[in-house]
mmCIF file of C-alpha atoms in Angstrom:
data_model
loop_
_atom_site.group_PDB
_atom_site.id
_atom_site.type_symbol
_atom_site.label_atom_id
_atom_site.label_comp_id
_atom_site.label_asym_id
_atom_site.label_seq_id
_atom_site.Cartn_x
_atom_site.Cartn_y
_atom_site.Cartn_z
ATOM 1 C CA UNK H 1 43.981 -71.323 -103.421
ATOM 2 C CA UNK H 2 46.736 -70.132 -101.284
ATOM 3 C CA UNK H 3 47.513 -67.407 -103.935
ATOM 4 C CA UNK H 4 43.942 -66.216 -103.808
ATOM 5 C CA UNK H 5 43.991 -65.802 -100.011
ATOM 6 C CA UNK H 6 47.307 -63.986 -100.163
ATOM 7 C CA UNK H 7 46.182 -61.397 -102.805
ATOM 8 C CA UNK H 8 42.931 -60.885 -100.827
ATOM 9 C CA UNK H 9 44.975 -60.099 -97.647
ATOM 10 C CA UNK H 10 47.237 -57.661 -99.651
ATOM 11 C CA UNK H 11 44.176 -55.912 -101.028
ATOM 12 C CA UNK H 12 42.731 -55.542 -97.529
ATOM 13 C CA UNK H 13 45.959 -54.216 -96.182
ATOM 14 C CA UNK H 14 46.341 -51.708 -99.044
ATOM 15 C CA UNK H 15 42.773 -50.444 -98.529
ATOM 16 C CA UNK H 16 43.406 -50.034 -94.693
ATOM 17 C CA UNK H 17 46.599 -48.089 -95.378
ATOM 18 C CA UNK H 18 44.671 -45.799 -97.856
ATOM 19 C CA UNK H 19 41.920 -45.225 -95.305
ATOM 20 C CA UNK H 20 44.420 -44.396 -92.531
ATOM 21 C CA UNK H 21 46.153 -41.976 -94.869
ATOM 22 C CA UNK H 22 42.884 -40.370 -95.814
ATOM 23 C CA UNK H 23 41.960 -39.921 -92.117
ATOM 24 C CA UNK H 24 45.356 -38.309 -91.398
ATOM 25 C CA UNK H 25 44.867 -35.748 -94.166
ATOM 26 C CA UNK H 26 41.290 -35.019 -92.880
ATOM 27 C CA UNK H 27 42.628 -34.386 -89.305
ATOM 28 C CA UNK H 28 45.360 -31.978 -90.633
ATOM 29 C CA UNK H 29 44.557 -28.412 -89.793
ATOM 30 C CA UNK H 30 46.116 -26.114 -92.372
ATOM 31 C CA UNK H 31 44.499 -22.978 -90.776
ATOM 32 C CA UNK H 32 45.145 -23.018 -87.025
ATOM 33 C CA UNK H 33 44.523 -19.255 -86.829
ATOM 34 C CA UNK H 34 41.549 -18.438 -89.076
ATOM 35 C CA UNK H 35 41.570 -14.761 -87.740
ATOM 36 C CA UNK H 36 44.874 -13.180 -88.638
ATOM 37 C CA UNK H 37 45.811 -10.069 -86.727
ATOM 38 C CA UNK H 38 44.158 -6.979 -88.160
ATOM 39 C CA UNK H 39 47.034 -4.615 -87.333
ATOM 40 C CA UNK H 40 49.174 -5.898 -90.065
ATOM 41 C CA UNK H 41 49.668 -3.449 -92.900
ATOM 42 C CA UNK H 42 50.041 -5.472 -96.078
ATOM 43 C CA UNK H 43 51.002 -2.274 -98.137
ATOM 44 C CA UNK H 44 53.411 -0.821 -95.554
ATOM 45 C CA UNK H 45 56.357 0.886 -97.349
ATOM 46 C CA UNK H 46 58.633 0.159 -94.431
ATOM 47 C CA UNK H 47 58.623 -3.597 -95.009
ATOM 48 C CA UNK H 48 61.886 -4.717 -96.361
ATOM 49 C CA UNK H 49 62.841 -7.734 -98.473
ATOM 50 C CA UNK H 50 63.406 -9.919 -95.360
ATOM 51 C CA UNK H 51 60.112 -8.997 -93.731
ATOM 52 C CA UNK H 52 57.709 -12.108 -93.691
ATOM 53 C CA UNK H 53 54.291 -11.623 -95.336
ATOM 54 C CA UNK H 54 51.306 -13.122 -93.425
ATOM 55 C CA UNK H 55 49.466 -15.837 -95.349
ATOM 56 C CA UNK H 56 45.982 -17.185 -94.655
ATOM 57 C CA UNK H 57 46.997 -20.797 -94.599
ATOM 58 C CA UNK H 58 50.646 -20.553 -93.730
ATOM 59 C CA UNK H 59 50.872 -17.539 -91.330
ATOM 60 C CA UNK H 60 54.448 -17.904 -90.779
ATOM 61 C CA UNK H 61 56.974 -17.234 -93.282
ATOM 62 C CA UNK H 62 56.637 -16.234 -96.853
ATOM 63 C CA UNK H 63 59.556 -13.705 -97.475
ATOM 64 C CA UNK H 64 58.712 -10.791 -99.653
ATOM 65 C CA UNK H 65 60.645 -11.064 -102.989
ATOM 66 C CA UNK H 66 62.102 -7.906 -104.602
ATOM 67 C CA UNK H 67 63.094 -7.622 -108.300
ATOM 68 C CA UNK H 68 66.872 -7.956 -108.578
ATOM 69 C CA UNK H 69 68.641 -5.233 -110.534
ATOM 70 C CA UNK H 70 69.391 -5.878 -114.121
ATOM 71 C CA UNK H 71 72.763 -6.704 -115.445
ATOM 72 C CA UNK H 72 72.893 -3.340 -117.366
ATOM 73 C CA UNK H 73 72.199 -1.471 -114.053
ATOM 74 C CA UNK H 74 74.973 -3.369 -112.282
ATOM 75 C CA UNK H 75 77.379 -2.469 -115.172
ATOM 76 C CA UNK H 76 76.286 1.191 -115.131
ATOM 77 C CA UNK H 77 76.851 1.216 -111.341
ATOM 78 C CA UNK H 78 80.398 -0.128 -111.687
ATOM 79 C CA UNK H 79 81.140 2.430 -114.388
ATOM 80 C CA UNK H 80 79.620 5.243 -112.237
ATOM 81 C CA UNK H 81 81.734 4.279 -109.326
ATOM 82 C CA UNK H 82 84.896 4.763 -111.215
ATOM 83 C CA UNK H 83 83.653 7.506 -113.455
ATOM 84 C CA UNK H 84 86.408 9.950 -112.446
ATOM 85 C CA UNK H 85 88.979 7.522 -113.939
ATOM 86 C CA UNK H 86 87.484 7.613 -117.520
ATOM 87 C CA UNK H 87 86.470 11.276 -117.785
ATOM 88 C CA UNK H 88 89.413 12.047 -119.943
ATOM 89 C CA UNK H 89 88.362 9.491 -122.566
ATOM 90 C CA UNK H 90 84.574 9.712 -121.960
ATOM 91 C CA UNK H 91 84.030 11.276 -125.437
ATOM 92 C CA UNK H 92 85.386 8.288 -127.200
ATOM 93 C CA UNK H 93 83.627 5.936 -124.844
ATOM 94 C CA UNK H 94 80.282 7.460 -125.050
ATOM 95 C CA UNK H 95 80.203 7.246 -128.894
ATOM 96 C CA UNK H 96 79.193 3.523 -128.607
ATOM 97 C CA UNK H 97 76.672 3.859 -125.671
ATOM 98 C CA UNK H 98 72.988 3.957 -125.936
ATOM 99 C CA UNK H 99 71.084 7.152 -125.101
ATOM 100 C CA UNK H 100 69.590 5.772 -121.813
ATOM 101 C CA UNK H 101 72.987 4.720 -120.644
ATOM 102 C CA UNK H 102 74.495 8.192 -121.405
ATOM 103 C CA UNK H 103 71.679 9.828 -119.477
ATOM 104 C CA UNK H 104 72.237 7.439 -116.464
ATOM 105 C CA UNK H 105 75.973 8.378 -116.502
ATOM 106 C CA UNK H 106 75.179 12.135 -116.601
ATOM 107 C CA UNK H 107 72.895 11.617 -113.541
ATOM 108 C CA UNK H 108 75.475 9.817 -111.691
ATOM 109 C CA UNK H 109 78.038 12.375 -112.614
ATOM 110 C CA UNK H 110 75.817 15.169 -111.309
ATOM 111 C CA UNK H 111 75.310 13.341 -107.898
ATOM 112 C CA UNK H 112 79.022 12.871 -107.652
ATOM 113 C CA UNK H 113 79.730 16.452 -108.325
ATOM 114 C CA UNK H 114 81.617 15.586 -111.558
ATOM 115 C CA UNK H 115 79.154 17.009 -114.092
ATOM 116 C CA UNK H 116 80.748 19.941 -116.044
ATOM 117 C CA UNK H 117 80.785 21.213 -119.577
ATOM 118 C CA UNK H 118 83.225 18.498 -120.913
ATOM 119 C CA UNK H 119 81.138 15.608 -119.441
ATOM 120 C CA UNK H 120 77.858 17.067 -120.541
ATOM 121 C CA UNK H 121 79.138 17.668 -124.106
ATOM 122 C CA UNK H 122 80.554 14.079 -124.227
ATOM 123 C CA UNK H 123 77.338 12.437 -123.040
ATOM 124 C CA UNK H 124 74.774 14.592 -124.882
ATOM 125 C CA UNK H 125 72.533 12.652 -127.165
ATOM 126 C CA UNK H 126 69.982 13.816 -129.782
ATOM 127 C CA UNK H 127 67.151 11.695 -128.282
ATOM 128 C CA UNK H 128 67.187 13.217 -124.822
ATOM 129 C CA UNK H 129 63.938 14.695 -123.737
ATOM 130 C CA UNK H 130 64.997 15.648 -120.192
ATOM 131 C CA UNK H 131 68.116 17.293 -118.959
ATOM 132 C CA UNK H 132 69.064 17.717 -115.239
ATOM 133 C CA UNK H 133 72.174 19.884 -114.600
ATOM 134 C CA UNK H 134 71.051 21.257 -111.285
ATOM 135 C CA UNK H 135 73.839 22.011 -108.711
ATOM 136 C CA UNK H 136 76.478 21.263 -111.265
ATOM 137 C CA UNK H 137 79.468 23.217 -112.818
ATOM 138 C CA UNK H 138 77.832 23.472 -116.133
ATOM 139 C CA UNK H 139 78.231 26.873 -117.744
ATOM 140 C CA UNK H 140 76.688 28.698 -120.558
ATOM 141 C CA UNK H 141 79.160 27.044 -123.018
ATOM 142 C CA UNK H 142 78.172 23.433 -121.944
ATOM 143 C CA UNK H 143 74.469 24.292 -121.963
ATOM 144 C CA UNK H 144 74.560 25.852 -125.466
ATOM 145 C CA UNK H 145 76.625 23.002 -126.894
ATOM 146 C CA UNK H 146 74.092 20.402 -125.389
ATOM 147 C CA UNK H 147 71.243 22.400 -126.658
ATOM 148 C CA UNK H 148 72.729 22.276 -130.145
ATOM 149 C CA UNK H 149 72.673 18.476 -129.875
ATOM 150 C CA UNK H 150 69.538 17.769 -127.779
ATOM 151 C CA UNK H 151 66.956 19.731 -129.771
ATOM 152 C CA UNK H 152 64.005 17.713 -128.450
ATOM 153 C CA UNK H 153 64.433 18.533 -124.744
ATOM 154 C CA UNK H 154 61.093 18.987 -123.073
ATOM 155 C CA UNK H 155 62.239 19.457 -119.390
ATOM 156 C CA UNK H 156 65.284 21.241 -118.129
ATOM 157 C CA UNK H 157 66.531 21.779 -114.567
ATOM 158 C CA UNK H 158 69.165 24.464 -114.129
ATOM 159 C CA UNK H 159 68.573 25.217 -110.376
ATOM 160 C CA UNK H 160 71.444 26.089 -108.196
ATOM 161 C CA UNK H 161 73.742 26.482 -111.340
ATOM 162 C CA UNK H 162 75.911 29.499 -110.681
ATOM 163 C CA UNK H 163 77.562 29.622 -113.987
ATOM 164 C CA UNK H 164 74.446 29.591 -116.200
ATOM 165 C CA UNK H 165 73.233 33.045 -117.168
ATOM 166 C CA UNK H 166 70.531 34.613 -119.324
ATOM 167 C CA UNK H 167 72.918 34.309 -122.254
ATOM 168 C CA UNK H 168 72.812 30.507 -122.028
ATOM 169 C CA UNK H 169 69.033 30.434 -121.657
ATOM 170 C CA UNK H 170 68.615 32.709 -124.678
ATOM 171 C CA UNK H 171 70.589 30.345 -126.836
ATOM 172 C CA UNK H 172 68.814 27.301 -125.408
ATOM 173 C CA UNK H 173 65.362 28.802 -126.391
ATOM 174 C CA UNK H 174 66.628 29.271 -129.897
ATOM 175 C CA UNK H 175 67.597 25.689 -130.319
ATOM 176 C CA UNK H 176 65.069 23.698 -128.235
ATOM 177 C CA UNK H 177 61.697 24.608 -129.681
ATOM 178 C CA UNK H 178 59.890 21.781 -127.712
ATOM 179 C CA UNK H 179 60.860 23.044 -124.165
ATOM 180 C CA UNK H 180 57.831 22.864 -121.892
ATOM 181 C CA UNK H 181 59.211 22.691 -118.322
ATOM 182 C CA UNK H 182 62.029 24.715 -116.888
ATOM 183 C CA UNK H 183 63.186 24.397 -113.276
ATOM 184 C CA UNK H 184 65.342 27.216 -111.883
ATOM 185 C CA UNK H 185 66.242 29.079 -108.662
ATOM 186 C CA UNK H 186 67.673 27.785 -105.526
ATOM 187 C CA UNK H 187 70.511 30.262 -105.087
ATOM 188 C CA UNK H 188 71.004 34.022 -105.556
ATOM 189 C CA UNK H 189 72.769 33.646 -108.998
ATOM 190 C CA UNK H 190 70.208 31.275 -110.314
ATOM 191 C CA UNK H 191 67.341 33.609 -108.938
ATOM 192 C CA UNK H 192 68.922 36.495 -110.723
ATOM 193 C CA UNK H 193 69.188 34.572 -113.957
ATOM 194 C CA UNK H 194 65.498 33.658 -113.768
ATOM 195 C CA UNK H 195 64.581 37.332 -113.292
ATOM 196 C CA UNK H 196 66.495 38.299 -116.439
ATOM 197 C CA UNK H 197 64.791 35.518 -118.443
ATOM 198 C CA UNK H 198 61.527 37.244 -118.488
ATOM 199 C CA UNK H 199 62.331 39.174 -121.687
ATOM 200 C CA UNK H 200 63.556 35.943 -123.218
ATOM 201 C CA UNK H 201 60.411 33.828 -122.342
ATOM 202 C CA UNK H 202 57.760 36.319 -123.550
ATOM 203 C CA UNK H 203 57.042 36.176 -127.349
ATOM 204 C CA UNK H 204 57.637 39.293 -129.237
ATOM 205 C CA UNK H 205 57.646 40.591 -132.817
ATOM 206 C CA UNK H 206 60.867 42.315 -133.775
ATOM 207 C CA UNK H 207 60.892 45.325 -135.989
ATOM 208 C CA UNK H 208 62.299 44.596 -139.468
ATOM 209 C CA UNK H 209 64.166 47.160 -141.516
ATOM 210 C CA UNK H 210 64.257 45.315 -144.786
ATOM 211 C CA UNK H 211 63.035 47.010 -148.055
ATOM 212 C CA UNK H 212 60.523 44.306 -148.855
ATOM 213 C CA UNK H 213 58.661 41.450 -147.204
ATOM 214 C CA UNK H 214 60.388 38.840 -149.375
ATOM 215 C CA UNK H 215 63.806 39.873 -147.775
ATOM 216 C CA UNK H 216 62.464 39.268 -144.114
ATOM 217 C CA UNK H 217 63.541 36.189 -142.251
ATOM 218 C CA UNK H 218 60.893 34.575 -139.992
ATOM 219 C CA UNK H 219 63.486 33.786 -137.326
ATOM 220 C CA UNK H 220 64.417 37.433 -137.148
ATOM 221 C CA UNK H 221 60.989 38.947 -136.721
ATOM 222 C CA UNK H 222 59.688 36.430 -134.123
ATOM 223 C CA UNK H 223 61.308 35.266 -131.002
ATOM 224 C CA UNK H 224 60.567 33.949 -127.472
ATOM 225 C CA UNK H 225 60.012 30.579 -125.773
ATOM 226 C CA UNK H 226 56.714 29.811 -127.522
ATOM 227 C CA UNK H 227 56.488 26.328 -126.204
ATOM 228 C CA UNK H 228 57.329 26.931 -122.521
ATOM 229 C CA UNK H 229 54.386 26.239 -120.246
ATOM 230 C CA UNK H 230 55.646 25.277 -116.783
ATOM 231 C CA UNK H 231 58.128 27.257 -114.660
ATOM 232 C CA UNK H 232 59.387 25.677 -111.446
ATOM 233 C CA UNK H 233 60.823 28.467 -109.172
ATOM 234 C CA UNK H 234 60.188 27.593 -105.545
ATOM 235 C CA UNK H 235 61.548 30.738 -103.949
ATOM 236 C CA UNK H 236 60.182 33.193 -106.522
ATOM 237 C CA UNK H 237 59.753 36.664 -105.210
ATOM 238 C CA UNK H 238 56.414 38.521 -105.339
ATOM 239 C CA UNK H 239 57.434 41.035 -108.022
ATOM 240 C CA UNK H 240 58.724 38.433 -110.323
ATOM 241 C CA UNK H 241 55.653 36.360 -109.918
ATOM 242 C CA UNK H 242 53.367 39.400 -110.871
ATOM 243 C CA UNK H 243 55.728 40.267 -113.800
ATOM 244 C CA UNK H 244 55.382 36.654 -115.202
ATOM 245 C CA UNK H 245 51.702 36.615 -114.635
ATOM 246 C CA UNK H 246 51.273 39.925 -116.526
ATOM 247 C CA UNK H 247 53.943 39.509 -119.361
ATOM 248 C CA UNK H 248 53.624 35.698 -119.757
ATOM 249 C CA UNK H 249 50.136 34.532 -118.758
ATOM 250 C CA UNK H 250 50.582 31.156 -120.615
ATOM 251 C CA UNK H 251 53.413 30.160 -118.276
ATOM 252 C CA UNK H 252 52.235 28.534 -115.038
ATOM 253 C CA UNK H 253 54.608 29.266 -112.166
ATOM 254 C CA UNK H 254 54.946 26.399 -109.514
ATOM 255 C CA UNK H 255 52.040 24.325 -110.531
ATOM 256 C CA UNK H 256 50.451 21.837 -108.156
ATOM 257 C CA UNK H 257 49.318 18.421 -108.770
ATOM 258 C CA UNK H 258 45.603 18.090 -109.188
ATOM 259 C CA UNK H 259 43.378 15.289 -110.523
ATOM 260 C CA UNK H 260 41.625 17.950 -112.674
ATOM 261 C CA UNK H 261 44.836 19.352 -114.107
ATOM 262 C CA UNK H 262 45.299 23.112 -114.772
ATOM 263 C CA UNK H 263 42.739 24.676 -117.011
ATOM 264 C CA UNK H 264 42.090 21.333 -118.667
ATOM 265 C CA UNK H 265 45.740 20.513 -119.079
ATOM 266 C CA UNK H 266 47.414 17.713 -117.011
ATOM 267 C CA UNK H 267 50.459 18.962 -115.000
ATOM 268 C CA UNK H 268 53.330 16.831 -116.182
ATOM 269 C CA UNK H 269 55.421 15.022 -113.521
ATOM 270 C CA UNK H 270 58.474 17.040 -114.407
ATOM 271 C CA UNK H 271 56.723 20.260 -113.312
ATOM 272 C CA UNK H 272 56.081 19.236 -109.774
ATOM 273 C CA UNK H 273 58.329 20.675 -106.997
ATOM 274 C CA UNK H 274 58.895 17.603 -104.932
ATOM 275 C CA UNK H 275 60.555 15.529 -107.640
ATOM 276 C CA UNK H 276 64.165 15.141 -108.996
ATOM 277 C CA UNK H 277 64.107 15.359 -112.677
ATOM 278 C CA UNK H 278 66.582 12.559 -113.217
ATOM 279 C CA UNK H 279 65.542 10.208 -110.439
ATOM 280 C CA UNK H 280 63.747 7.680 -112.768
ATOM 281 C CA UNK H 281 66.970 7.289 -114.832
ATOM 282 C CA UNK H 282 68.919 5.867 -111.837
ATOM 283 C CA UNK H 283 65.942 4.275 -110.063
ATOM 284 C CA UNK H 284 67.346 0.833 -110.593
ATOM 285 C CA UNK H 285 71.041 1.662 -109.773
ATOM 286 C CA UNK H 286 72.548 1.025 -106.335
ATOM 287 C CA UNK H 287 72.722 4.505 -104.414
ATOM 288 C CA UNK H 288 76.208 3.459 -103.212
ATOM 289 C CA UNK H 289 77.307 4.178 -106.706
ATOM 290 C CA UNK H 290 77.460 7.984 -105.913
ATOM 291 C CA UNK H 291 79.004 7.406 -102.488
ATOM 292 C CA UNK H 292 82.621 8.133 -102.601
ATOM 293 C CA UNK H 293 84.842 6.434 -100.009
ATOM 294 C CA UNK H 294 82.102 6.182 -97.500
ATOM 295 C CA UNK H 295 81.008 9.766 -97.870
ATOM 296 C CA UNK H 296 77.447 10.175 -99.160
ATOM 297 C CA UNK H 297 76.672 13.301 -101.092
ATOM 298 C CA UNK H 298 74.596 15.620 -98.950
ATOM 299 C CA UNK H 299 71.752 17.485 -100.617
ATOM 300 C CA UNK H 300 72.694 20.972 -101.754
ATOM 301 C CA UNK H 301 71.097 23.560 -99.611
ATOM 302 C CA UNK H 302 70.517 27.182 -100.616
ATOM 303 C CA UNK H 303 72.880 29.642 -99.102
ATOM 304 C CA UNK H 304 71.961 31.657 -95.998
ATOM 305 C CA UNK H 305 69.679 34.696 -96.487
ATOM 306 C CA UNK H 306 72.518 37.063 -95.596
ATOM 307 C CA UNK H 307 74.094 36.435 -99.149
ATOM 308 C CA UNK H 308 70.777 36.453 -100.905
ATOM 309 C CA UNK H 309 71.728 39.717 -102.843
ATOM 310 C CA UNK H 310 74.473 40.016 -105.437
ATOM 311 C CA UNK H 311 77.001 42.823 -105.215
ATOM 312 C CA UNK H 312 76.430 46.016 -107.227
ATOM 313 C CA UNK H 313 79.412 45.405 -109.340
ATOM 314 C CA UNK H 314 78.195 41.858 -110.314
ATOM 315 C CA UNK H 315 74.784 43.282 -111.076
ATOM 316 C CA UNK H 316 76.258 45.859 -113.479
ATOM 317 C CA UNK H 317 78.486 43.189 -115.083
ATOM 318 C CA UNK H 318 75.585 40.837 -115.650
ATOM 319 C CA UNK H 319 73.381 43.713 -117.005
ATOM 320 C CA UNK H 320 76.078 44.653 -119.415
ATOM 321 C CA UNK H 321 76.590 41.158 -120.723
ATOM 322 C CA UNK H 322 72.870 40.741 -121.108
ATOM 323 C CA UNK H 323 72.512 43.983 -123.008
ATOM 324 C CA UNK H 324 75.487 43.276 -125.208
ATOM 325 C CA UNK H 325 74.199 39.818 -126.035
ATOM 326 C CA UNK H 326 70.703 41.171 -126.688
ATOM 327 C CA UNK H 327 72.049 43.844 -129.122
ATOM 328 C CA UNK H 328 74.501 41.600 -130.867
ATOM 329 C CA UNK H 329 71.998 40.157 -133.392
ATOM 330 C CA UNK H 330 70.693 43.615 -134.145
ATOM 331 C CA UNK H 331 74.246 44.906 -134.827
ATOM 332 C CA UNK H 332 74.893 41.970 -137.139
ATOM 333 C CA UNK H 333 71.575 42.585 -139.038
ATOM 334 C CA UNK H 334 72.379 46.368 -139.385
ATOM 335 C CA UNK H 335 75.874 45.421 -140.755
ATOM 336 C CA UNK H 336 74.220 43.135 -143.309
ATOM 337 C CA UNK H 337 71.654 45.847 -144.320
ATOM 338 C CA UNK H 338 74.409 48.405 -144.710
ATOM 339 C CA UNK H 339 76.404 46.040 -146.930
ATOM 340 C CA UNK H 340 73.462 45.306 -149.131
ATOM 341 C CA UNK H 341 72.667 48.895 -149.467
ATOM 342 C CA UNK H 342 76.300 49.725 -150.355
ATOM 343 C CA UNK H 343 76.318 47.029 -153.147
ATOM 344 C CA UNK H 344 73.094 48.319 -154.441
ATOM 345 C CA UNK H 345 74.175 51.947 -154.463
ATOM 346 C CA UNK H 346 77.442 50.929 -156.226
ATOM 347 C CA UNK H 347 75.454 49.038 -158.890
ATOM 348 C CA UNK H 348 73.157 52.051 -159.302
ATOM 349 C CA UNK H 349 76.034 54.439 -159.501
ATOM 350 C CA UNK H 350 77.874 52.311 -162.130
ATOM 351 C CA UNK H 351 74.611 52.128 -164.166
ATOM 352 C CA UNK H 352 74.360 56.006 -164.183
ATOM 353 C CA UNK H 353 77.948 56.302 -165.182
ATOM 354 C CA UNK H 354 77.434 53.936 -168.078
ATOM 355 C CA UNK H 355 74.312 55.687 -169.331
ATOM 356 C CA UNK H 356 76.082 59.054 -169.110
ATOM 357 C CA UNK H 357 79.026 57.641 -171.069
ATOM 358 C CA UNK H 358 76.681 56.209 -173.725
ATOM 359 C CA UNK H 359 74.720 59.472 -173.842
ATOM 360 C CA UNK H 360 77.967 61.509 -174.474
ATOM 361 C CA UNK H 361 79.006 58.986 -177.078
ATOM 362 C CA UNK H 362 75.680 59.258 -178.901
ATOM 363 C CA UNK H 363 75.825 63.162 -178.868
ATOM 364 C CA UNK H 364 79.388 63.048 -180.254
ATOM 365 C CA UNK H 365 78.265 60.777 -183.063
ATOM 366 C CA UNK H 366 75.345 62.908 -183.892
ATOM 367 C CA UNK H 367 77.403 66.175 -183.930
ATOM 368 C CA UNK H 368 80.015 64.514 -186.148
ATOM 369 C CA UNK H 369 77.292 63.360 -188.726
ATOM 370 C CA UNK H 370 75.795 66.900 -188.671
ATOM 371 C CA UNK H 371 79.068 68.532 -189.531
#
């Protein structure tokens, strides 16, 4: 009997405790402020990782979590921070690197003012579709060598490149048949190069001097940047704009973003003026990677308007180089034609000599028989 009373008392005590606990939960107010302030911008870009995010039930403190950088990005950042120490052996090191890592290193080298012909040639990869050498020391040699490797390039930025001329662009067009977007200008030399590229960009049919259609080469009678569609040249002058519109109507100069596109064609991101072509490549890398000894690289500004014109001697030199480069294929073709004609004439002359010799021999034999 005593055990029965004890168990009954324990059950009553447990029920009372459960009831008290339920009442305490009912009295707990998880939403003391049902009307959160309306002036909080949940999508504000200025909020950092330590800025608390308001919550309906816990309006206090839920820190905003950001995605940490990947291990690959951290490693690329370390390599980029000491890039000048491995430039001498970069060719051997880059042989075992994936294409995206090579492109990231090229973007870091450009930001650190280390991108030149040797670095570009060492990192160039066949799978690249974009190439940004803007503001670098890359010359025609490095651009041509990179174009021979990167034949699938669709977007190229050569703005503010003082060592790239129309010669390099001409060779680039010959190798990269998928080039759609070209970004240029930004300094007097680059502007002058862009003006001289008009004759390169427009398609043309060359005059062939072969004796028959079978001897003609398709590459020799057709030339021009057939795939080029977008030209980004922010400070283009009025005359150049009119020339491009008249001679190359298929090329859109300085396209603007529009939800409807341009004549039914969507403007690619690489053709917009306010973007950096290789920004997406280093988006996950710490910007301190291209900060050297506490000095952050300042954006490259165009030179003052007082130096916007090249000297007369420089213009003559560039014009002579362009003309010599333009006539070089024609001189080589003429030399091949003269060589073939000389061989043909030699063969013809030897055939005539043989026929004359045979005719004289036949006449002699006939005369001897008649006598």
